[in-house]
mmCIF file of C-alpha atoms in Angstrom:
data_model
loop_
_atom_site.group_PDB
_atom_site.id
_atom_site.type_symbol
_atom_site.label_atom_id
_atom_site.label_comp_id
_atom_site.label_asym_id
_atom_site.label_seq_id
_atom_site.Cartn_x
_atom_site.Cartn_y
_atom_site.Cartn_z
ATOM 1 C CA MET A 1 47.142 110.181 -31.000
ATOM 2 C CA GLN A 2 45.852 107.013 -29.901
ATOM 3 C CA ARG A 3 49.019 104.263 -28.776
ATOM 4 C CA GLY A 4 48.718 101.051 -28.804
ATOM 5 C CA LYS A 5 50.543 97.679 -28.521
ATOM 6 C CA PRO A 6 54.133 97.831 -30.300
ATOM 7 C CA GLY A 7 53.980 97.226 -34.047
ATOM 8 C CA ALA A 8 49.960 97.709 -33.947
ATOM 9 C CA GLY A 9 48.401 98.885 -36.994
ATOM 10 C CA ARG A 10 51.467 98.058 -39.130
ATOM 11 C CA PRO A 11 50.727 95.900 -42.156
ATOM 12 C CA VAL A 12 52.161 92.536 -42.333
ATOM 13 C CA ARG A 13 54.708 91.751 -44.539
ATOM 14 C CA THR A 14 54.910 88.655 -47.044
ATOM 15 C CA SER A 15 58.329 87.393 -47.343
ATOM 16 C CA ARG A 16 58.273 88.649 -50.810
ATOM 17 C CA GLN A 17 57.692 91.784 -49.917
ATOM 18 C CA VAL A 18 60.660 91.794 -47.062
ATOM 19 C CA ARG A 19 62.697 90.915 -50.220
ATOM 20 C CA ALA A 20 61.816 93.645 -52.262
ATOM 21 C CA LEU A 21 62.497 96.068 -49.609
ATOM 22 C CA ARG A 22 65.814 94.676 -48.989
ATOM 23 C CA GLN A 23 66.785 95.067 -52.543
ATOM 24 C CA GLU A 24 65.483 98.893 -52.616
ATOM 25 C CA ARG A 25 67.510 99.465 -49.817
ATOM 26 C CA GLY A 26 70.302 97.718 -51.199
ATOM 27 C CA TRP A 27 69.949 100.160 -54.313
ATOM 28 C CA ARG A 28 69.552 103.316 -52.720
ATOM 29 C CA VAL A 29 72.564 102.500 -50.815
ATOM 30 C CA LEU A 30 74.675 101.852 -53.876
ATOM 31 C CA VAL A 31 73.139 105.000 -55.551
ATOM 32 C CA ALA A 32 74.037 106.973 -52.465
ATOM 33 C CA THR A 33 77.310 105.679 -52.994
ATOM 34 C CA LEU A 34 77.441 107.088 -56.428
ATOM 35 C CA LEU A 35 76.295 110.232 -55.376
ATOM 36 C CA VAL A 36 79.197 110.607 -53.107
ATOM 37 C CA LEU A 37 81.838 110.712 -55.618
ATOM 38 C CA THR A 38 79.712 112.728 -57.943
ATOM 39 C CA ALA A 39 79.232 115.235 -54.678
ATOM 40 C CA VAL A 40 82.796 115.465 -53.937
ATOM 41 C CA ALA A 41 83.949 115.921 -57.532
ATOM 42 C CA GLY A 42 81.223 118.447 -58.345
ATOM 43 C CA THR A 43 81.751 120.396 -55.121
ATOM 44 C CA VAL A 44 85.300 120.181 -54.576
ATOM 45 C CA GLY A 45 86.848 118.461 -57.204
ATOM 46 C CA TRP A 46 88.065 114.685 -57.229
ATOM 47 C CA THR A 47 91.820 114.524 -57.110
ATOM 48 C CA LEU A 48 93.322 111.265 -59.089
ATOM 49 C CA GLU A 49 96.096 111.382 -56.700
ATOM 50 C CA LYS A 50 98.373 108.152 -55.733
ATOM 51 C CA GLY A 51 97.530 106.801 -52.354
ATOM 52 C CA GLU A 52 99.409 108.297 -49.615
ATOM 53 C CA THR A 53 101.706 106.107 -47.818
ATOM 54 C CA PRO A 54 100.930 106.103 -43.996
ATOM 55 C CA ARG A 55 103.822 107.046 -41.633
ATOM 56 C CA THR A 56 103.423 104.271 -38.782
ATOM 57 C CA GLY A 57 106.473 103.127 -37.645
ATOM 58 C CA PRO A 58 108.738 104.356 -35.043
ATOM 59 C CA PRO A 59 110.705 107.519 -34.724
ATOM 60 C CA PRO A 60 113.576 108.635 -37.217
ATOM 61 C CA GLY A 61 116.857 107.429 -35.504
ATOM 62 C CA ILE A 62 115.505 104.390 -34.114
ATOM 63 C CA THR A 63 117.718 101.755 -35.154
ATOM 64 C CA ALA A 64 120.630 103.739 -33.132
ATOM 65 C CA TRP A 65 118.256 103.896 -30.118
ATOM 66 C CA ARG A 66 117.623 100.576 -29.657
ATOM 67 C CA ALA A 67 120.991 99.508 -29.873
ATOM 68 C CA ASP A 68 122.560 101.976 -27.282
ATOM 69 C CA ARG A 69 123.283 100.645 -24.325
ATOM 70 C CA VAL A 70 124.971 103.896 -22.784
ATOM 71 C CA PHE A 71 123.411 102.721 -19.398
ATOM 72 C CA GLY A 72 123.827 99.137 -19.547
ATOM 73 C CA VAL A 73 120.177 98.246 -20.055
ATOM 74 C CA PRO A 74 118.032 98.674 -23.209
ATOM 75 C CA LEU A 75 116.138 102.255 -23.497
ATOM 76 C CA PRO A 76 112.472 102.364 -23.599
ATOM 77 C CA ASP A 77 110.893 101.246 -26.938
ATOM 78 C CA PRO A 78 108.992 103.895 -28.842
ATOM 79 C CA VAL A 79 107.004 101.192 -29.972
ATOM 80 C CA ARG A 80 106.999 98.240 -27.843
ATOM 81 C CA ASP A 81 106.963 99.568 -24.506
ATOM 82 C CA PRO A 82 103.483 101.764 -23.045
ATOM 83 C CA PRO A 83 104.183 105.400 -22.648
ATOM 84 C CA SER A 84 104.422 104.622 -18.695
ATOM 85 C CA ALA A 85 107.928 102.759 -19.605
ATOM 86 C CA ALA A 86 109.778 106.193 -20.801
ATOM 87 C CA ARG A 87 108.139 107.912 -18.108
ATOM 88 C CA GLU A 88 109.537 105.831 -15.392
ATOM 89 C CA PHE A 89 112.862 105.339 -16.847
ATOM 90 C CA PHE A 90 113.205 109.640 -17.253
ATOM 91 C CA ALA A 91 111.911 109.895 -13.660
ATOM 92 C CA ALA A 92 115.082 107.839 -12.671
ATOM 93 C CA LEU A 93 117.474 109.537 -14.513
ATOM 94 C CA SER A 94 119.212 113.161 -13.407
ATOM 95 C CA GLU A 95 118.505 116.071 -15.520
ATOM 96 C CA ALA A 96 122.191 115.752 -16.765
ATOM 97 C CA LYS A 97 122.113 112.266 -17.925
ATOM 98 C CA ALA A 98 118.638 113.011 -19.715
ATOM 99 C CA ARG A 99 119.284 115.961 -21.738
ATOM 100 C CA ALA A 100 122.500 114.006 -22.774
ATOM 101 C CA LEU A 101 120.634 111.244 -24.415
ATOM 102 C CA ALA A 102 118.367 113.653 -26.049
ATOM 103 C CA ARG A 103 121.318 115.408 -27.474
ATOM 104 C CA ARG A 104 122.546 111.804 -28.625
ATOM 105 C CA HIS A 105 119.183 110.891 -30.135
ATOM 106 C CA PRO A 106 116.859 113.808 -30.807
ATOM 107 C CA GLY A 107 114.469 111.944 -33.548
ATOM 108 C CA VAL A 108 113.382 109.278 -31.121
ATOM 109 C CA VAL A 109 113.286 111.842 -27.683
ATOM 110 C CA GLY A 110 111.466 114.412 -29.457
ATOM 111 C CA ASN A 111 108.724 111.738 -30.127
ATOM 112 C CA LEU A 112 108.830 109.712 -27.336
ATOM 113 C CA ASP A 113 105.600 109.474 -25.599
ATOM 114 C CA GLY A 114 105.825 109.566 -21.610
ATOM 115 C CA ALA A 115 109.174 111.431 -21.993
ATOM 116 C CA PRO A 116 109.013 114.759 -19.843
ATOM 117 C CA VAL A 117 107.359 117.265 -21.700
ATOM 118 C CA SER A 118 110.527 119.986 -21.988
ATOM 119 C CA LEU A 119 113.014 117.240 -22.934
ATOM 120 C CA ARG A 120 110.863 116.853 -25.882
ATOM 121 C CA TYR A 121 111.163 120.286 -27.050
ATOM 122 C CA GLU A 122 114.607 120.476 -26.474
ATOM 123 C CA ALA A 123 115.168 117.455 -28.605
ATOM 124 C CA ASN A 124 112.661 118.694 -31.297
ATOM 125 C CA ALA A 125 114.590 121.913 -31.158
ATOM 126 C CA ARG A 126 117.736 119.983 -31.848
ATOM 127 C CA ALA A 127 116.256 117.893 -34.499
ATOM 128 C CA LEU A 128 115.121 120.788 -36.732
ATOM 129 C CA ARG A 129 118.347 122.698 -36.488
ATOM 130 C CA LEU A 130 120.198 119.543 -37.732
ATOM 131 C CA GLY A 131 117.547 119.709 -40.383
ATOM 132 C CA ARG A 132 117.942 123.063 -41.187
ATOM 133 C CA SER A 133 121.565 122.706 -41.477
ATOM 134 C CA GLU A 134 121.181 119.536 -44.122
ATOM 135 C CA GLN A 135 119.146 121.550 -45.994
ATOM 136 C CA ARG A 136 120.857 124.540 -46.605
ATOM 137 C CA VAL A 137 123.654 122.548 -47.637
ATOM 138 C CA ARG A 138 121.815 120.685 -50.046
ATOM 139 C CA SER A 139 119.931 124.097 -51.339
ATOM 140 C CA VAL A 140 123.435 125.155 -52.484
ATOM 141 C CA ASN A 141 124.713 122.039 -53.603
ATOM 142 C CA PRO A 142 125.306 122.219 -57.672
ATOM 143 C CA ALA A 143 125.196 118.224 -57.837
ATOM 144 C CA VAL A 144 121.481 118.598 -56.514
ATOM 145 C CA PRO A 145 118.720 119.127 -59.352
ATOM 146 C CA PRO A 146 117.282 123.136 -59.210
ATOM 147 C CA ALA A 147 113.993 121.728 -58.096
ATOM 148 C CA GLY A 148 115.753 119.671 -55.456
ATOM 149 C CA ARG A 149 117.227 122.622 -54.076
ATOM 150 C CA ALA A 150 114.236 124.996 -54.091
ATOM 151 C CA GLN A 151 112.923 121.844 -52.089
ATOM 152 C CA ALA A 152 115.409 122.302 -49.728
ATOM 153 C CA ARG A 153 115.232 126.157 -49.566
ATOM 154 C CA GLU A 154 111.688 125.756 -48.977
ATOM 155 C CA LEU A 155 112.503 123.134 -45.527
ATOM 156 C CA ALA A 156 114.853 125.007 -44.424
ATOM 157 C CA ALA A 157 112.439 127.758 -43.988
ATOM 158 C CA ARG A 158 109.434 125.699 -42.731
ATOM 159 C CA TYR A 159 112.418 124.574 -40.163
ATOM 160 C CA SER A 160 113.161 128.323 -39.082
ATOM 161 C CA ALA A 161 109.467 128.973 -38.629
ATOM 162 C CA LEU A 162 109.262 125.773 -35.988
ATOM 163 C CA LEU A 163 112.276 127.428 -34.310
ATOM 164 C CA THR A 164 111.135 130.523 -33.645
ATOM 165 C CA PRO A 165 111.909 131.465 -29.959
ATOM 166 C CA GLY A 166 108.699 130.354 -27.537
ATOM 167 C CA ARG A 167 107.346 127.615 -29.949
ATOM 168 C CA GLN A 168 107.047 124.318 -28.029
ATOM 169 C CA ILE A 169 107.488 121.497 -30.567
ATOM 170 C CA LEU A 170 106.461 118.466 -28.797
ATOM 171 C CA ALA A 171 106.247 115.998 -32.031
ATOM 172 C CA PHE A 172 108.751 116.095 -35.048
ATOM 173 C CA ASP A 173 109.103 113.812 -37.644
ATOM 174 C CA PRO A 174 110.637 115.086 -41.195
ATOM 175 C CA ARG A 175 109.934 112.066 -43.124
ATOM 176 C CA GLY A 176 107.555 111.851 -46.030
ATOM 177 C CA ARG A 177 105.255 115.244 -45.709
ATOM 178 C CA GLY A 178 106.079 115.280 -42.439
ATOM 179 C CA GLN A 179 104.407 115.495 -39.102
ATOM 180 C CA VAL A 180 104.452 117.704 -36.287
ATOM 181 C CA ALA A 181 102.797 118.357 -32.789
ATOM 182 C CA GLU A 182 102.947 121.975 -31.282
ATOM 183 C CA VAL A 183 101.845 123.079 -27.609
ATOM 184 C CA HIS A 184 100.144 126.149 -26.967
ATOM 185 C CA GLY A 185 100.556 127.359 -22.781
ATOM 186 C CA ASP A 186 102.290 125.339 -20.254
ATOM 187 C CA LEU A 187 101.269 121.659 -20.436
ATOM 188 C CA GLY A 188 102.900 120.810 -17.227
ATOM 189 C CA ARG A 189 100.518 123.222 -15.529
ATOM 190 C CA ALA A 190 97.062 123.709 -17.225
ATOM 191 C CA ARG A 191 94.085 122.345 -15.870
ATOM 192 C CA HIS A 192 92.739 121.976 -18.590
ATOM 193 C CA VAL A 193 94.111 120.500 -22.201
ATOM 194 C CA SER A 194 92.776 120.132 -25.205
ATOM 195 C CA VAL A 195 93.669 118.178 -28.734
ATOM 196 C CA ILE A 196 93.148 119.485 -32.242
ATOM 197 C CA VAL A 197 92.899 116.611 -34.932
ATOM 198 C CA PRO A 198 92.860 118.114 -38.090
ATOM 199 C CA GLY A 199 91.939 116.577 -41.661
ATOM 200 C CA SER A 200 92.901 116.285 -45.312
ATOM 201 C CA ASP A 201 96.295 118.695 -46.427
ATOM 202 C CA ASN A 202 97.816 118.724 -43.367
ATOM 203 C CA ASP A 203 101.022 118.239 -43.093
ATOM 204 C CA LEU A 204 104.362 119.725 -42.301
ATOM 205 C CA SER A 205 104.125 122.548 -45.041
ATOM 206 C CA THR A 206 100.565 123.639 -43.901
ATOM 207 C CA PHE A 207 100.780 123.561 -40.599
ATOM 208 C CA ASP A 208 100.909 127.090 -39.928
ATOM 209 C CA ARG A 209 100.336 129.110 -43.358
ATOM 210 C CA SER A 210 99.507 132.695 -43.228
ATOM 211 C CA ARG A 211 96.558 131.894 -45.816
ATOM 212 C CA ASP A 212 93.516 131.065 -44.191
ATOM 213 C CA ALA A 213 94.779 130.807 -40.607
ATOM 214 C CA TYR A 214 91.742 129.675 -38.426
ATOM 215 C CA SER A 215 91.999 126.551 -41.115
ATOM 216 C CA THR A 216 95.245 125.306 -40.525
ATOM 217 C CA PRO A 217 96.357 123.417 -36.998
ATOM 218 C CA SER A 218 98.286 125.697 -35.299
ATOM 219 C CA GLY A 219 95.735 128.609 -36.092
ATOM 220 C CA MET A 220 92.850 126.137 -34.953
ATOM 221 C CA ALA A 221 94.984 125.865 -31.499
ATOM 222 C CA ARG A 222 96.200 129.460 -31.123
ATOM 223 C CA SER A 223 92.454 130.487 -31.326
ATOM 224 C CA LEU A 224 90.898 128.139 -29.062
ATOM 225 C CA ARG A 225 93.502 129.207 -26.269
ATOM 226 C CA ARG A 226 92.816 132.775 -26.907
ATOM 227 C CA ALA A 227 89.168 131.992 -26.662
ATOM 228 C CA ALA A 228 89.436 129.707 -23.409
ATOM 229 C CA GLY A 229 92.330 131.767 -21.232
ATOM 230 C CA ASP A 230 95.696 131.297 -19.396
ATOM 231 C CA ASP A 231 94.576 128.244 -17.820
ATOM 232 C CA ILE A 232 94.053 125.755 -20.958
ATOM 233 C CA ALA A 233 96.793 124.419 -23.052
ATOM 234 C CA VAL A 234 96.110 123.449 -26.352
ATOM 235 C CA ILE A 235 98.144 120.861 -28.638
ATOM 236 C CA ALA A 236 97.974 121.057 -32.788
ATOM 237 C CA TRP A 237 98.327 117.339 -33.462
ATOM 238 C CA VAL A 238 99.440 116.313 -37.255
ATOM 239 C CA GLY A 239 100.493 113.132 -36.171
ATOM 240 C CA TYR A 240 99.700 110.744 -39.144
ATOM 241 C CA THR A 241 99.470 110.627 -42.435
ATOM 242 C CA THR A 242 96.371 112.789 -44.010
ATOM 243 C CA PRO A 243 94.629 112.467 -47.123
ATOM 244 C CA THR A 244 95.875 115.095 -50.033
ATOM 245 C CA GLY A 245 92.789 116.423 -51.880
ATOM 246 C CA LEU A 246 89.376 114.720 -51.862
ATOM 247 C CA GLY A 247 90.415 111.593 -53.847
ATOM 248 C CA PRO A 248 90.039 107.938 -52.657
ATOM 249 C CA ASP A 249 92.089 108.194 -49.526
ATOM 250 C CA ALA A 250 89.696 111.023 -48.237
ATOM 251 C CA ALA A 251 86.939 108.798 -49.359
ATOM 252 C CA THR A 252 88.002 105.872 -47.359
ATOM 253 C CA ALA A 253 89.388 104.829 -43.725
ATOM 254 C CA ARG A 254 92.488 103.575 -44.837
ATOM 255 C CA LEU A 255 94.577 106.836 -43.220
ATOM 256 C CA ALA A 256 92.580 107.263 -40.344
ATOM 257 C CA ALA A 257 92.694 103.515 -39.643
ATOM 258 C CA ALA A 258 96.342 104.154 -39.601
ATOM 259 C CA GLY A 259 96.385 107.107 -37.642
ATOM 260 C CA ALA A 260 93.858 106.178 -34.819
ATOM 261 C CA PRO A 261 96.495 104.229 -32.841
ATOM 262 C CA ARG A 262 99.189 106.805 -32.808
ATOM 263 C CA LEU A 263 96.185 109.360 -31.566
ATOM 264 C CA ASN A 264 95.547 106.985 -29.007
ATOM 265 C CA ARG A 265 98.914 106.654 -27.899
ATOM 266 C CA PHE A 266 99.736 110.430 -28.031
ATOM 267 C CA VAL A 267 96.635 110.918 -25.685
ATOM 268 C CA THR A 268 97.254 108.527 -23.360
ATOM 269 C CA ALA A 269 100.689 109.822 -22.767
ATOM 270 C CA LEU A 270 99.608 113.523 -22.357
ATOM 271 C CA PRO A 271 100.609 114.681 -18.719
ATOM 272 C CA THR A 272 97.838 115.935 -16.605
ATOM 273 C CA VAL A 273 97.841 117.742 -13.355
ATOM 274 C CA ASP A 274 96.343 116.241 -10.519
ATOM 275 C CA GLY A 275 92.561 116.273 -10.222
ATOM 276 C CA ALA A 276 92.157 117.763 -13.705
ATOM 277 C CA PRO A 277 89.909 116.254 -16.347
ATOM 278 C CA ARG A 278 91.045 114.037 -19.342
ATOM 279 C CA PRO A 279 91.985 116.090 -22.404
ATOM 280 C CA VAL A 280 89.027 117.356 -24.658
ATOM 281 C CA VAL A 281 89.679 116.066 -28.167
ATOM 282 C CA PHE A 282 88.416 118.202 -30.872
ATOM 283 C CA CYS A 283 88.440 116.868 -34.782
ATOM 284 C CA HIS A 284 87.891 118.677 -38.012
ATOM 285 C CA SER A 285 86.603 117.227 -41.220
ATOM 286 C CA TYR A 286 88.888 113.749 -41.789
ATOM 287 C CA GLY A 287 90.306 114.340 -38.606
ATOM 288 C CA SER A 288 86.828 113.091 -37.003
ATOM 289 C CA VAL A 289 87.217 110.061 -39.217
ATOM 290 C CA VAL A 290 90.317 109.043 -37.342
ATOM 291 C CA CYS A 291 88.650 109.933 -33.980
ATOM 292 C CA GLY A 292 85.776 107.730 -34.596
ATOM 293 C CA LEU A 293 87.916 104.917 -34.932
ATOM 294 C CA ALA A 294 89.991 105.673 -32.064
ATOM 295 C CA ALA A 295 87.035 106.735 -30.058
ATOM 296 C CA SER A 296 86.899 103.186 -28.012
ATOM 297 C CA GLY A 297 90.309 103.686 -26.849
ATOM 298 C CA LEU A 298 90.609 107.358 -26.562
ATOM 299 C CA ALA A 299 91.341 108.615 -23.386
ATOM 300 C CA ALA A 300 89.240 111.920 -23.660
ATOM 301 C CA SER A 301 86.645 113.508 -21.502
ATOM 302 C CA GLU A 302 84.864 115.352 -24.207
ATOM 303 C CA LEU A 303 84.750 114.301 -27.864
ATOM 304 C CA VAL A 304 84.143 117.589 -30.301
ATOM 305 C CA VAL A 305 83.745 116.590 -34.340
ATOM 306 C CA LEU A 306 83.183 119.731 -36.417
ATOM 307 C CA GLY A 307 82.510 119.740 -40.282
ATOM 308 C CA SER A 308 82.346 115.818 -40.272
ATOM 309 C CA PRO A 309 81.846 113.602 -43.054
ATOM 310 C CA GLY A 310 80.782 110.783 -40.762
ATOM 311 C CA LEU A 311 82.721 108.718 -37.919
ATOM 312 C CA ARG A 312 82.473 105.450 -39.230
ATOM 313 C CA ALA A 313 79.778 104.810 -36.521
ATOM 314 C CA ASP A 314 75.759 104.387 -36.850
ATOM 315 C CA ASP A 315 75.526 106.340 -33.709
ATOM 316 C CA VAL A 316 77.318 107.393 -30.152
ATOM 317 C CA ALA A 317 76.724 104.069 -28.720
ATOM 318 C CA ASP A 318 78.580 102.510 -31.805
ATOM 319 C CA LEU A 319 81.721 104.530 -30.627
ATOM 320 C CA ARG A 320 81.927 102.905 -27.223
ATOM 321 C CA THR A 321 83.412 105.696 -25.615
ATOM 322 C CA ARG A 322 83.299 107.175 -22.380
ATOM 323 C CA ALA A 323 83.666 110.660 -23.778
ATOM 324 C CA ARG A 324 80.585 113.162 -24.353
ATOM 325 C CA VAL A 325 80.053 113.402 -27.953
ATOM 326 C CA TRP A 326 79.330 116.894 -30.006
ATOM 327 C CA ALA A 327 79.075 117.852 -33.353
ATOM 328 C CA ALA A 328 78.755 120.977 -35.036
ATOM 329 C CA ARG A 329 78.372 121.458 -38.814
ATOM 330 C CA ASP A 330 77.254 124.939 -40.324
ATOM 331 C CA ASP A 331 74.808 124.832 -43.382
ATOM 332 C CA SER A 332 77.534 127.204 -45.176
ATOM 333 C CA ASP A 333 79.714 124.228 -44.874
ATOM 334 C CA TRP A 334 80.026 122.196 -48.369
ATOM 335 C CA ILE A 335 80.636 118.918 -46.460
ATOM 336 C CA ARG A 336 76.552 119.031 -45.607
ATOM 337 C CA ARG A 337 76.166 118.152 -49.344
ATOM 338 C CA VAL A 338 78.228 114.914 -49.281
ATOM 339 C CA PRO A 339 75.773 111.985 -48.905
ATOM 340 C CA ASN A 340 76.403 110.125 -45.436
ATOM 341 C CA VAL A 341 76.660 106.615 -46.376
ATOM 342 C CA GLU A 342 79.194 103.956 -46.076
ATOM 343 C CA PHE A 343 79.245 101.138 -48.650
ATOM 344 C CA LEU A 344 82.083 99.096 -50.147
ATOM 345 C CA GLY A 345 84.516 101.134 -47.947
ATOM 346 C CA LEU A 346 83.274 104.106 -49.224
ATOM 347 C CA GLY A 347 81.997 107.098 -47.512
ATOM 348 C CA HIS A 348 82.030 107.398 -43.602
ATOM 349 C CA GLY A 349 78.500 106.473 -42.459
ATOM 350 C CA ARG A 350 75.681 108.660 -40.781
ATOM 351 C CA ASP A 351 76.086 112.513 -40.111
ATOM 352 C CA PRO A 352 77.063 112.908 -36.573
ATOM 353 C CA VAL A 353 74.794 116.281 -36.781
ATOM 354 C CA ASP A 354 71.844 113.668 -37.764
ATOM 355 C CA PRO A 355 69.567 113.869 -34.608
ATOM 356 C CA ALA A 356 69.280 109.996 -34.967
ATOM 357 C CA PHE A 357 73.254 109.939 -34.128
ATOM 358 C CA GLY A 358 72.599 111.512 -30.974
ATOM 359 C CA ALA A 359 75.828 113.740 -30.440
ATOM 360 C CA LEU A 360 74.824 117.183 -28.487
ATOM 361 C CA ARG A 361 74.825 119.725 -30.891
ATOM 362 C CA VAL A 362 77.393 122.900 -30.968
ATOM 363 C CA PRO A 363 75.921 126.299 -32.328
ATOM 364 C CA THR A 364 77.339 127.170 -35.440
ATOM 365 C CA GLY A 365 76.411 130.996 -35.620
ATOM 366 C CA GLN A 366 78.898 133.325 -37.768
ATOM 367 C CA VAL A 367 80.204 130.411 -39.082
ATOM 368 C CA LYS A 368 81.517 130.771 -42.732
ATOM 369 C CA GLY A 369 82.124 127.574 -44.677
ATOM 370 C CA HIS A 370 84.127 124.484 -43.708
ATOM 371 C CA THR A 371 86.987 125.856 -42.100
ATOM 372 C CA GLY A 372 85.774 128.549 -40.304
ATOM 373 C CA TYR A 373 84.293 126.771 -36.946
ATOM 374 C CA PHE A 374 87.475 128.675 -34.922
ATOM 375 C CA ALA A 375 87.415 131.980 -36.320
ATOM 376 C CA PRO A 376 86.597 134.602 -33.853
ATOM 377 C CA ASN A 377 83.448 135.772 -33.013
ATOM 378 C CA THR A 378 81.403 132.841 -34.078
ATOM 379 C CA GLU A 379 78.997 130.595 -31.679
ATOM 380 C CA SER A 380 81.277 127.503 -32.456
ATOM 381 C CA LEU A 381 84.423 129.036 -31.144
ATOM 382 C CA ARG A 382 82.609 130.332 -27.646
ATOM 383 C CA ALA A 383 81.054 126.992 -27.614
ATOM 384 C CA PHE A 384 84.351 125.263 -28.038
ATOM 385 C CA ALA A 385 86.062 127.496 -25.395
ATOM 386 C CA GLU A 386 83.233 126.411 -22.812
ATOM 387 C CA ILE A 387 83.545 122.712 -23.398
ATOM 388 C CA ALA A 388 87.238 122.967 -23.264
ATOM 389 C CA THR A 389 87.308 124.456 -19.817
ATOM 390 C CA GLY A 390 84.066 123.212 -18.420
ATOM 391 C CA SER A 391 82.684 126.533 -18.151
ATOM 392 C CA GLY A 392 80.066 128.871 -19.436
ATOM 393 C CA THR A 393 76.652 128.204 -20.054
ATOM 394 C CA VAL A 394 76.885 125.707 -22.763
ATOM 395 C CA THR A 395 75.488 122.597 -21.963
ATOM 396 C CA GLY A 396 74.729 121.087 -25.418
ATOM 397 C CA ARG A 397 71.296 119.642 -25.877
ATOM 398 C CA PRO A 398 70.175 116.833 -27.678
ATOM 399 C CA PRO A 399 69.284 117.165 -31.065
ATOM 400 C CA ALA A 400 65.521 117.900 -32.500
ATOM 401 C CA ASP A 401 63.951 116.300 -35.400
ATOM 402 C CA SER A 402 63.667 119.935 -36.940
ATOM 403 C CA ASP A 403 67.649 120.134 -36.988
ATOM 404 C CA ALA A 404 67.782 117.422 -39.339
ATOM 405 C CA PRO A 405 70.036 118.188 -42.490
#
């Protein structure tokens, strides 16, 4: 092919032609946006739910915490102070005083970024026991309507499941639909740390359901740790309000924008072993929208998105992240049929597996559907384990034009 100067051989367009092309592009975007709505409705059902109210404020018990002067000084504030303030505060306390504080304020200490991990586990176990007792009383209270008593029994059962010996609950907020984070592995000693950020319909009730286990946050985390080995800690993080169903909340970035600062703070506060790399963050489905908005401030070494509707970015450079970016999407995933546009707040932009986006591709052999990426014996899980530990043969490859969806 003969090459000349840039632009050589291209027709010169008049201003009228340029305006016509711009108008045509505008119509294409509008049509594509309508296709987003049509594809979602026809593929998985458009849920006309009332918009979710994001939980973004301080943890339960904050009023009593801020008023407490047990040590003659203000306690570290979980919203106003950086996680380093909590870290320094507890480093100066004796173990007895720290545990006493966790007993007095389990809701705050259990969710306090920067507090010792073991203390957070202890505080959240106490908060769960208190919550279970309250729900058991409510479940037999004749003054509570039957539906309320049934809900109380269900909540008590969920709390009991999280209190199973050996579980390490790093965050727990029972308000609303509930938020929770669980650690798999020894976070204080692990040479590698990964965080999994799930998508729609994840909350306290769906955190570790038995049906379709590898689609749940805890199931994904357990599967990754089994594949990656004992030298890793994996955290299942449902620390933001996720969309319910695939309605307006899933099509916009409103909930993702509320969750992104929470993810940044959480990851920044994670303890790391000296010399260990920064955490690897895996983002599934709508969780990748959260990660895309958080990317510029996310303290991650690798950012892996899977089954993504888009990251609200045109390309990797637009994310303004120091992390290496990977993308996985199998042809069997229904999300490939959702047009990747962003218009009037709807849609999430370019598909990250598009060659023009610039992410490294993750192989997806043996993956089935939108939730199969962490299933055993899949190429994606093997690649995830290697990315998480920095080992093995997966190095990624720039996507070729033939890989375009």
